Short mmCIF file of C-alpha atoms in Angstrom, two decimals:
data_model
loop_
_atom_site.label_atom_id
_atom_site.label_comp_id
_atom_site.label_asym_id
_atom_site.label_seq_id
_atom_site.Cartn_x
_atom_site.Cartn_y
_atom_site.Cartn_z
CA MET A 6 53.81 77.84 47.66
CA ASN A 7 56.88 75.73 47.09
CA THR A 8 58.90 78.40 45.39
CA ILE A 9 62.67 78.31 45.67
CA ALA A 10 62.57 81.18 48.14
CA TYR A 11 60.06 79.29 50.27
CA ARG A 12 62.22 76.17 50.29
CA LEU A 13 65.32 78.07 51.20
CA THR A 14 63.84 80.23 53.92
CA THR A 15 61.49 77.80 55.66
CA PRO A 16 63.42 76.15 58.48
CA THR A 17 61.73 72.76 58.09
CA GLN A 18 62.35 72.46 54.33
CA PRO A 19 65.08 69.99 53.32
CA ALA A 20 66.77 72.61 51.15
CA SER A 21 67.00 75.04 54.06
CA ARG A 22 68.22 72.30 56.39
CA SER A 23 70.86 71.14 53.90
CA ILE A 24 72.24 74.62 53.41
CA SER A 25 72.25 75.20 57.15
CA THR A 26 74.19 71.96 57.57
CA VAL A 27 76.79 72.90 54.98
CA LEU A 28 77.24 76.38 56.44
CA ARG A 29 77.53 74.98 59.94
CA LEU A 30 80.15 72.39 59.06
CA ALA A 31 82.13 74.87 56.98
CA LEU A 32 82.13 77.48 59.73
CA GLY A 33 83.03 74.86 62.31
CA ALA A 34 85.93 73.65 60.20
CA VAL A 35 87.20 77.21 59.71
CA TRP A 36 87.16 77.87 63.46
CA PHE A 37 88.75 74.54 64.28
CA VAL A 38 91.59 74.95 61.79
CA ALA A 39 92.13 78.62 62.63
CA GLY A 40 92.39 77.81 66.33
CA LEU A 41 94.60 74.78 65.81
CA LEU A 42 97.08 76.74 63.70
CA LYS A 43 97.51 79.30 66.45
CA VAL A 44 97.32 77.26 69.62
CA ASN A 45 100.91 76.07 69.47
CA ASP A 46 102.40 79.51 69.12
CA PRO A 47 101.43 81.56 72.17
CA ASP A 48 104.31 83.97 71.53
CA GLY A 49 103.09 84.60 68.02
CA MET A 50 99.57 85.22 69.26
CA LEU A 51 100.89 87.69 71.81
CA ARG A 52 102.67 89.54 69.06
CA SER A 53 99.68 89.45 66.74
CA VAL A 54 97.32 90.82 69.34
CA ARG A 55 99.81 93.43 70.47
CA ALA A 56 100.57 94.48 66.91
CA PHE A 57 97.01 95.72 66.48
CA ARG A 58 97.75 98.21 69.24
CA ILE A 59 94.14 98.27 70.39
CA LEU A 60 94.18 96.43 73.70
CA PRO A 61 96.06 97.69 76.73
CA GLU A 62 99.09 95.59 77.58
CA ALA A 63 97.33 94.02 80.59
CA LEU A 64 94.68 92.51 78.32
CA VAL A 65 97.00 91.43 75.50
CA GLN A 66 98.09 88.25 77.21
CA PRO A 67 94.67 86.95 78.34
CA VAL A 68 93.18 87.58 74.91
CA ALA A 69 96.11 86.15 72.98
CA TYR A 70 96.22 83.00 75.09
CA SER A 71 92.52 82.23 75.24
CA VAL A 72 91.33 83.11 71.72
CA PRO A 73 92.77 80.00 69.98
CA PHE A 74 91.10 77.75 72.55
CA LEU A 75 87.81 79.59 72.12
CA GLU A 76 88.06 79.19 68.36
CA ILE A 77 88.67 75.45 68.66
CA ALA A 78 85.77 75.11 71.11
CA LEU A 79 83.44 77.04 68.80
CA GLY A 80 84.58 74.83 65.92
CA VAL A 81 83.84 71.63 67.82
CA LEU A 82 80.44 72.91 69.00
CA LEU A 83 79.47 73.89 65.45
CA ILE A 84 80.66 70.63 63.94
CA VAL A 85 78.70 68.50 66.41
CA GLY A 86 75.83 70.98 66.19
CA LEU A 87 75.29 71.84 69.84
CA ALA A 88 73.57 75.13 70.64
CA VAL A 89 74.02 76.16 67.01
CA ARG A 90 72.20 79.47 67.26
CA VAL A 91 74.27 80.61 70.22
CA THR A 92 77.57 79.49 68.73
CA ALA A 93 76.65 81.08 65.40
CA LEU A 94 75.83 84.36 67.14
CA LEU A 95 79.10 84.23 69.07
CA SER A 96 80.93 83.51 65.81
CA ALA A 97 79.28 86.49 64.16
CA LEU A 98 80.25 88.65 67.11
CA MET A 99 83.87 87.52 66.92
CA PHE A 100 84.07 88.10 63.18
CA ALA A 101 82.62 91.56 63.66
CA VAL A 102 85.35 92.29 66.21
CA TYR A 103 88.05 90.91 63.88
CA ILE A 104 86.76 92.99 60.99
CA ALA A 105 86.73 96.11 63.13
CA ALA A 106 90.27 95.40 64.34
CA ILE A 107 91.69 94.80 60.85
CA ALA A 108 89.88 97.83 59.43
CA SER A 109 91.20 99.97 62.25
CA ALA A 110 94.75 98.68 61.70
CA ALA A 111 94.43 99.46 58.00
CA ALA A 112 93.05 102.92 58.73
CA ARG A 113 95.89 103.67 61.11
CA GLY A 114 98.41 102.56 58.52
CA LEU A 115 99.82 99.72 60.62
CA ARG A 116 101.68 97.16 58.61
CA ILE A 117 100.61 93.91 60.17
CA ASP A 118 99.43 90.45 59.31
CA CYS A 119 96.04 89.81 60.90
CA GLY A 120 97.19 86.52 62.40
CA CYS A 121 93.91 85.00 61.35
CA PHE A 122 95.14 81.58 60.33
CA SER A 123 98.56 81.69 61.88
CA SER A 124 100.33 83.86 64.28
CA GLY A 125 100.82 86.99 62.30
CA GLY A 126 101.83 90.25 63.80
CA ASP A 127 104.33 92.65 62.45
CA LEU A 128 105.53 92.16 58.95
CA THR A 129 109.05 92.58 57.76
CA ALA A 130 109.55 95.98 56.24
CA ASP A 131 109.04 94.93 52.62
CA ALA A 132 106.24 92.39 53.10
CA PRO A 133 102.88 93.28 51.59
CA THR A 134 99.75 93.64 53.72
CA HIS A 135 96.57 91.80 52.74
CA TYR A 136 93.96 93.94 54.42
CA THR A 137 91.47 93.83 51.57
CA SER A 138 91.45 90.06 51.24
CA GLU A 139 91.42 89.63 55.01
CA LEU A 140 88.42 91.95 55.30
CA VAL A 141 86.56 90.27 52.44
CA ARG A 142 87.18 86.83 53.92
CA ASP A 143 86.06 87.80 57.40
CA SER A 144 83.00 89.57 56.00
CA LEU A 145 82.00 86.39 54.15
CA LEU A 146 82.44 84.41 57.33
CA LEU A 147 80.33 86.98 59.17
CA VAL A 148 77.56 86.50 56.59
CA VAL A 149 77.79 82.71 56.99
CA ALA A 150 77.58 83.00 60.78
CA THR A 151 74.61 85.33 60.54
CA LEU A 152 72.75 83.02 58.14
CA LEU A 153 73.43 80.14 60.48
CA ALA A 154 72.10 82.07 63.46
CA TRP A 155 68.96 82.78 61.43
CA ARG A 156 68.44 79.14 60.38
CA PRO A 157 70.34 76.94 62.83
CA GLY A 158 68.29 73.78 62.22
CA GLY A 159 70.48 71.66 59.97
CA TYR A 160 70.94 67.93 59.78
CA LEU A 161 73.50 65.90 61.76
CA ALA A 162 73.26 68.15 64.78
CA VAL A 163 73.12 67.26 68.46
CA ASP A 164 70.48 69.98 68.77
CA ARG A 165 68.09 67.81 66.76
CA LEU A 166 68.59 64.84 69.06
CA LEU A 167 67.92 67.03 72.08
CA ASP A 168 64.87 68.44 70.39
CA GLN A 169 62.95 65.19 70.03
CA PRO A 170 62.06 64.13 73.58
CA VAL A 171 60.91 67.60 74.59
CA ASN A 172 57.17 66.85 74.46
CA ASP A 173 57.54 63.47 76.14
CA ARG A 174 59.28 65.14 79.01
CA SER A 175 56.67 67.82 79.42
CA GLY A 176 54.06 65.05 79.62
CA SER A 177 55.79 62.72 82.04
CA ASP A 178 57.30 65.43 84.19
CA ALA A 179 53.86 66.90 84.67
CA ASP A 180 52.83 63.80 86.60
CA GLY A 181 55.67 64.35 88.99
CA LEU A 182 54.54 67.92 89.54
CA GLU A 183 51.04 66.85 90.48
CA LEU A 184 52.38 65.59 93.80
CA MET B 4 54.41 82.50 80.51
CA ALA B 5 51.84 85.28 80.68
CA SER B 6 49.85 84.12 77.69
CA ASN B 7 49.95 80.62 79.07
CA SER B 8 48.26 81.37 82.33
CA LYS B 9 45.71 83.54 80.56
CA THR B 10 44.60 80.62 78.43
CA ARG B 11 44.32 78.43 81.46
CA GLY B 12 42.29 80.98 83.37
CA LYS B 13 39.74 81.29 80.59
CA GLY B 14 39.40 77.54 80.26
CA GLY B 15 38.62 77.31 83.97
CA THR B 16 35.84 79.87 84.00
CA GLY B 17 34.28 78.38 80.91
CA ARG B 18 33.92 75.11 82.73
CA ASN B 19 32.35 76.73 85.82
CA THR B 20 34.84 75.16 88.18
CA PRO B 21 35.57 77.85 90.76
CA THR B 22 38.75 76.27 92.13
CA ALA B 23 40.32 75.55 88.76
CA PRO B 24 41.54 79.08 87.86
CA ALA B 25 43.12 79.60 91.25
CA LYS B 26 44.96 76.32 91.24
CA PRO B 27 46.97 76.63 88.00
CA ALA B 28 47.65 80.30 88.71
CA ASP B 29 49.04 79.30 92.07
CA ARG B 30 51.23 76.69 90.51
CA ALA B 31 52.49 79.06 87.87
CA ALA B 32 53.38 81.59 90.53
CA THR B 33 55.40 79.14 92.60
CA THR B 34 57.24 77.48 89.75
CA ILE B 35 57.84 80.48 87.53
CA SER B 36 61.50 80.90 88.41
CA SER B 37 62.47 77.31 87.71
CA GLY B 38 60.69 77.39 84.38
CA GLY B 39 58.53 74.53 85.62
CA GLY B 40 55.47 76.66 85.08
CA ALA B 41 55.29 75.34 81.56
CA ARG B 42 54.94 71.81 82.81
CA GLY B 43 52.35 72.89 85.35
CA GLY B 44 50.34 74.36 82.51
CA ALA B 45 50.30 71.13 80.56
CA SER B 46 49.34 69.05 83.54
CA GLY B 47 46.74 71.58 84.66
CA GLY B 48 44.95 71.27 81.36
CA GLY B 49 45.02 67.53 81.61
CA THR B 50 43.68 67.34 85.13
CA ARG B 51 40.90 69.75 84.46
CA GLY B 52 39.86 67.81 81.42
CA GLY B 53 39.74 64.68 83.56
CA ALA B 54 37.56 66.22 86.24
CA GLY B 55 35.11 67.54 83.72
CA THR B 56 34.65 64.38 81.68
CA ASN B 57 36.30 61.20 82.88
CA PRO B 58 39.70 60.09 84.19
CA VAL B 59 40.66 58.51 80.85
CA ALA B 60 40.79 61.89 79.14
CA GLY B 61 43.03 63.16 81.90
CA THR B 62 45.59 60.44 81.44
CA ASN B 63 45.30 60.63 77.69
CA SER B 64 46.08 64.27 77.22
CA PRO B 65 49.69 64.37 78.51
CA ALA B 66 50.57 61.43 76.27
CA GLY B 67 48.76 63.04 73.38
CA ALA B 68 50.97 66.09 73.76
CA ASN B 69 53.58 64.30 71.65
CA SER B 70 51.99 65.71 68.54
CA PRO B 71 49.18 68.14 67.86
CA ALA B 72 47.28 65.50 65.90
CA GLY B 73 47.57 62.99 68.70
CA ALA B 74 46.35 65.55 71.19
CA ASN B 75 43.27 66.18 69.14
CA SER B 76 42.27 62.56 68.81
CA ALA B 77 42.84 61.91 72.50
CA GLY B 78 40.68 64.85 73.38
CA GLY B 79 38.06 63.53 70.97
CA THR B 80 37.77 60.23 72.85
CA GLY B 81 37.45 61.99 76.14
CA GLY B 82 34.80 64.40 74.89
CA GLY B 83 32.84 61.62 73.27
CA SER B 84 32.40 59.72 76.50
CA GLY B 85 30.52 62.50 78.21
CA PRO B 86 28.37 64.31 75.62
CA ALA B 87 25.37 64.54 77.88
CA ARG B 88 26.92 67.09 80.22
CA ARG B 89 28.20 69.60 77.72
CA GLY B 90 27.38 70.86 74.26
CA LYS B 91 29.43 69.80 71.26
CA ALA B 92 30.69 73.33 70.73
CA GLY B 93 31.92 73.53 74.32
CA ALA B 94 33.85 70.28 73.96
CA GLU B 95 35.37 71.47 70.73
CA GLU B 96 36.39 74.75 72.28
CA ARG B 97 37.86 72.99 75.28
CA ARG B 98 39.80 70.61 73.10
CA THR B 99 41.22 73.44 71.03
CA LYS B 100 42.18 75.33 74.14
CA ALA B 101 43.76 72.28 75.74
CA ALA B 102 45.74 71.63 72.55
CA ALA B 103 46.82 75.25 72.42
CA ALA B 104 47.87 75.12 76.05
CA ARG B 105 49.85 71.95 75.43
CA ALA B 106 51.50 73.46 72.36
CA ALA B 107 52.35 76.58 74.33
CA ALA B 108 53.70 74.46 77.15
CA ALA B 109 55.80 72.45 74.72
CA ALA B 110 57.15 75.65 73.16
CA GLN B 111 57.87 76.98 76.61
CA GLU B 112 59.68 73.80 77.56
CA ARG B 113 61.68 73.99 74.35
CA ARG B 114 62.65 77.59 75.02
CA ARG B 115 63.60 76.72 78.56
CA ARG B 116 65.78 73.84 77.40
CA ASN B 117 67.39 75.97 74.70
CA LEU B 118 68.20 78.61 77.28
CA ILE B 119 69.79 76.03 79.56
CA VAL B 120 71.86 74.58 76.71
CA ALA B 121 72.90 78.08 75.62
CA GLY B 122 73.85 79.00 79.16
CA VAL B 123 75.86 75.83 79.62
CA VAL B 124 77.63 76.36 76.30
CA VAL B 125 78.55 79.94 77.16
CA VAL B 126 79.84 78.89 80.57
CA VAL B 127 81.84 76.06 78.98
CA LEU B 128 83.34 78.51 76.47
CA ILE B 129 84.38 80.82 79.28
CA ILE B 130 85.95 77.92 81.15
CA VAL B 131 87.75 76.82 77.99
CA GLY B 132 89.13 80.34 77.61
CA VAL B 133 90.37 80.43 81.19
CA ILE B 134 91.94 76.97 80.90
CA GLY B 135 93.58 77.99 77.63
CA PHE B 136 95.04 81.05 79.29
CA ALA B 137 96.37 78.95 82.17
CA VAL B 138 97.88 76.35 79.81
CA GLN B 139 99.66 78.93 77.66
CA ASN B 140 100.80 80.83 80.70
CA SER B 141 102.42 77.79 82.27
CA ARG B 142 104.12 76.97 78.98
CA GLU B 143 105.64 80.42 78.83
CA GLU B 144 106.85 80.45 82.39
CA SER B 145 108.78 77.26 81.90
CA LYS B 146 111.54 79.11 80.06
CA PRO B 147 114.11 80.67 82.39
CA VAL B 148 115.72 83.91 81.20
CA VAL B 149 119.50 83.57 81.10
CA LEU B 150 121.15 86.82 80.07
CA PRO B 151 124.28 86.45 77.96
CA ALA B 152 127.31 88.43 79.15
CA ALA B 153 127.06 91.18 76.50
CA ALA B 154 123.33 91.83 76.98
CA THR B 155 123.78 95.12 78.78
CA GLY B 156 121.78 97.38 76.44
CA THR B 157 118.20 98.55 76.84
CA ASP B 158 115.65 95.70 76.93
CA GLY B 159 118.47 93.17 77.05
CA GLY B 160 120.03 94.30 73.79
CA ILE B 161 123.46 92.93 72.97
CA VAL B 162 125.94 95.80 72.96
CA VAL B 163 128.55 95.90 70.20
CA GLY B 164 131.17 98.63 69.79
CA GLN B 165 133.16 100.94 72.01
CA ALA B 166 131.47 102.14 75.17
CA SER B 167 132.70 105.68 74.51
CA ALA B 168 130.95 105.96 71.14
CA PRO B 169 128.71 109.07 71.10
CA VAL B 170 125.77 107.62 69.20
CA THR B 171 123.75 104.55 70.20
CA VAL B 172 122.01 102.66 67.42
CA ASP B 173 119.22 100.21 68.25
CA MET B 174 118.98 97.49 65.59
CA TYR B 175 115.94 95.21 65.58
CA GLU B 176 116.64 92.31 63.24
CA ASP B 177 115.62 88.72 62.63
CA PHE B 178 118.23 86.31 61.33
CA GLN B 179 115.72 84.85 58.93
CA CYS B 180 114.33 88.09 57.53
CA PRO B 181 115.32 88.75 53.90
CA ALA B 182 115.02 92.53 54.29
CA CYS B 183 117.54 92.38 57.15
CA GLU B 184 119.87 90.39 54.95
CA ALA B 185 119.49 93.04 52.24
CA LEU B 186 120.33 95.76 54.78
CA GLU B 187 123.38 93.85 56.00
CA THR B 188 124.61 93.33 52.45
CA GLN B 189 124.01 96.92 51.35
CA THR B 190 124.76 98.97 54.45
CA GLY B 191 126.63 96.41 56.58
CA PRO B 192 130.13 97.56 55.46
CA THR B 193 129.27 101.17 56.37
CA ILE B 194 127.95 100.09 59.75
CA ARG B 195 131.14 98.09 60.42
CA THR B 196 133.29 101.08 59.51
CA LEU B 197 131.35 103.39 61.83
CA LEU B 198 131.64 100.81 64.61
CA ASP B 199 135.39 100.46 64.11
CA GLN B 200 135.82 104.23 64.01
CA GLY B 201 134.11 104.43 67.41
CA LYS B 202 131.38 106.71 66.06
CA ILE B 203 128.55 104.39 67.01
CA LYS B 204 127.75 101.52 69.32
CA ILE B 205 124.90 99.17 68.55
CA ASP B 206 122.27 97.52 70.73
CA TYR B 207 121.28 94.42 68.83
CA HIS B 208 117.75 93.17 69.52
CA MET B 209 117.55 89.88 67.67
CA MET B 210 113.86 89.19 67.14
CA SER B 211 112.52 85.75 66.40
CA PHE B 212 108.95 85.99 65.21
CA LEU B 213 109.46 84.43 61.81
CA GLY B 214 109.61 80.92 63.15
CA PRO B 215 111.61 78.29 65.03
CA GLU B 216 114.58 78.85 62.72
CA SER B 217 114.80 82.44 63.94
CA LYS B 218 114.58 81.30 67.55
CA ARG B 219 117.38 78.76 67.14
CA ALA B 220 119.55 81.35 65.42
CA ALA B 221 118.87 83.98 68.07
CA ASN B 222 119.64 81.47 70.82
CA ALA B 223 122.96 80.63 69.13
CA ALA B 224 123.72 84.34 68.72
CA ALA B 225 123.15 84.87 72.44
CA ALA B 226 125.60 82.04 73.12
CA ALA B 227 128.07 83.77 70.79
CA ALA B 228 127.50 87.06 72.64
CA ASN B 229 128.28 85.29 75.89
CA GLU B 230 131.71 84.49 74.46
CA GLY B 231 132.20 87.97 73.01
CA LYS B 232 131.83 86.81 69.41
CA PHE B 233 128.37 88.19 68.58
CA ARG B 234 129.52 90.50 65.81
CA GLN B 235 131.42 87.83 63.90
CA PHE B 236 128.62 85.30 64.30
CA HIS B 237 125.98 87.87 63.27
CA ASP B 238 127.83 88.61 60.05
CA VAL B 239 128.43 84.90 59.29
CA LEU B 240 124.71 84.13 59.73
CA TYR B 241 123.62 86.90 57.35
CA ALA B 242 126.22 85.82 54.83
CA ASN B 243 124.74 82.31 54.95
CA GLN B 244 121.05 83.09 55.33
CA PRO B 245 118.75 80.26 54.24
CA LYS B 246 115.55 80.97 52.37
CA GLU B 247 112.81 82.07 54.74
CA HIS B 248 110.63 79.36 56.34
CA THR B 249 112.53 76.45 54.85
CA GLY B 250 113.66 75.01 58.16
CA GLY B 251 117.13 76.50 57.81
CA PHE B 252 119.43 77.34 60.72
CA THR B 253 119.23 73.85 62.20
CA LYS B 254 121.32 73.10 65.28
CA ASP B 255 123.92 71.41 63.08
CA THR B 256 124.07 74.38 60.72
CA LEU B 257 124.46 76.74 63.64
CA LEU B 258 127.33 74.66 65.03
CA THR B 259 129.07 74.67 61.63
CA LEU B 260 128.50 78.41 61.12
CA GLY B 261 129.61 79.01 64.71
CA ALA B 262 132.91 77.30 63.98
CA LYS B 263 133.40 79.75 61.08
CA ALA B 264 133.06 82.58 63.59
CA GLY B 265 135.52 80.90 65.94
CA LEU B 266 132.92 79.38 68.22
CA THR B 267 134.10 75.86 69.00
CA SER B 268 133.74 75.73 72.79
CA GLN B 269 131.68 73.09 74.55
CA ALA B 270 129.67 75.88 76.21
CA TYR B 271 128.58 77.14 72.78
CA LYS B 272 127.63 73.65 71.62
CA ASP B 273 125.66 72.98 74.78
CA ALA B 274 123.86 76.31 74.49
CA VAL B 275 122.90 75.65 70.86
CA ASN B 276 121.75 72.10 71.55
CA GLY B 277 120.05 72.82 74.85
CA GLY B 278 118.41 76.14 74.01
CA THR B 279 120.05 77.82 77.01
CA TYR B 280 118.97 81.30 75.89
CA ASP B 281 115.45 80.46 74.66
CA GLY B 282 113.95 82.39 77.55
CA TYR B 283 116.15 85.38 76.83
CA VAL B 284 115.27 85.23 73.13
CA ALA B 285 111.56 85.24 73.97
CA LYS B 286 112.07 88.17 76.33
CA VAL B 287 113.90 90.23 73.72
CA ASP B 288 111.15 89.53 71.22
CA GLY B 289 108.43 90.46 73.72
CA ASP B 290 110.21 93.64 74.80
CA ALA B 291 110.70 94.71 71.21
CA SER B 292 107.04 94.16 70.46
CA LYS B 293 106.09 96.10 73.59
CA ALA B 294 108.42 98.90 72.52
CA GLY B 295 106.27 99.18 69.40
CA VAL B 296 108.68 97.69 66.89
CA THR B 297 106.38 96.76 64.05
CA ALA B 298 108.81 95.39 61.48
CA THR B 299 112.31 94.15 60.95
CA PRO B 300 114.72 95.67 60.23
CA THR B 301 113.93 98.59 62.50
CA VAL B 302 116.83 100.95 63.06
CA ILE B 303 116.72 103.62 65.74
CA ILE B 304 119.62 106.05 65.69
CA GLY B 305 119.99 108.26 68.76
CA GLY B 306 116.42 107.51 69.79
CA LYS B 307 114.97 108.35 66.40
CA GLN B 308 113.62 105.67 64.07
CA ILE B 309 114.87 106.06 60.54
CA SER B 310 112.69 105.27 57.56
CA GLY B 311 113.21 102.39 55.13
CA THR B 312 114.55 104.68 52.43
CA GLN B 313 117.24 105.95 54.81
CA LEU B 314 118.72 102.49 55.25
CA THR B 315 121.26 103.11 52.49
CA PRO B 316 124.95 103.71 53.37
CA ASP B 317 124.54 107.46 52.77
CA GLY B 318 121.26 107.69 54.63
CA PHE B 319 122.69 105.77 57.58
CA ARG B 320 125.79 107.95 57.72
CA ALA B 321 123.68 111.11 57.53
CA ALA B 322 121.43 109.93 60.37
CA VAL B 323 124.47 109.16 62.54
CA THR B 324 125.93 112.60 61.83
CA ALA B 325 122.62 114.24 62.66
CA ALA B 326 122.44 112.34 65.98
CA SER B 327 125.98 113.14 67.14
#
């Protein structure tokens, strides 16, 4: 019964909860730092987003300006543990988009820096690209986000606080409904 | 929701109370949209239990809903007080059903709450994105674009050379970029000769994506262009290029290097210190990026971009000949 696999995959097991906690905090920290590094360089973000040459010019600015704030918000939500499953799913979605964008840039032979942890964009003519490492890193983060969406119930999360009074409320609120 | 009302309906018929099945069904129908149906279910079970046995059971069950074990024991007390009316099996069945209904209601309530939290979080994220966009937008708009006198080329490029020159070269460079420095060292003399011979004129687009150092340098270069000394200043900066990303090209450095290029006016000093051309510098950078310039140095001779291997003196000369 209490095999390692059982402990790791059962949401209520301490081992599963601990791992979920670690993944959540790590992912939250990554988002927070990634967003913070970019938020003060809107020009750089513009260039990074434009350099991928995927979005039409009209969308470049909205995306470039809002993404760092979204990343910081996701980071904060994950760190405090609020709506973990939703934020993990959104994270996974964003990583999937990033991976697709970098892969497409690599396939088209663009020489750009992904701008993942800074404002990247076009590289100087002799600078090396790091597509492989960027793809590997984002894929790992995608796996982390997916695992977290699967088992969002870690320790030290606001979700757990919200979870507790649920049954009390259903009991007491019912009286109100009887009127 | 569907399974919930089904359970309730069965419980009602089992107890032979004709009004009971209609009542919870009614309630579920009216409260379904608010998600309150779950609560109705829990209370419905409780009330019915109370009518069938005694009022104590009715008040007990909602409290007992805190945990499945608690629910069972509460139901047990209620059932025990009225064994004469019903069989033991019936009480057991009722208790199980009531517990199941409460568990289902609790799960429903949990789902409902999770959905609300998720919805709120998504809405908050959207608002954060919109606010972020507004914040960055207002930051950008605060920089006025002041064109220096010589910025008459395409996309605000600074024009160097004789107006009559047959070939226009577009140079996209960054003062901090080592590859640009290499180009200036290797091919710079050739470029200067061609300029002096009147064979080419150059639109300089000084990009600034490598950092604040690049922006300060480009701002100073625009100030130099305003005084007609861009070319001299450009060459002095490349001859004294600091290592990339080391905080080089400070305002003081730019004033000293400016003096070497003959820039000693108060206007130049004010422009360097006050960032007069910051807006222009940002515009040039944005226009270059929009024009699809993906690296520095990018050299376009007569509208045709030349490859990295052509950036040698011979390659440059050949491209100019081909364009004229």
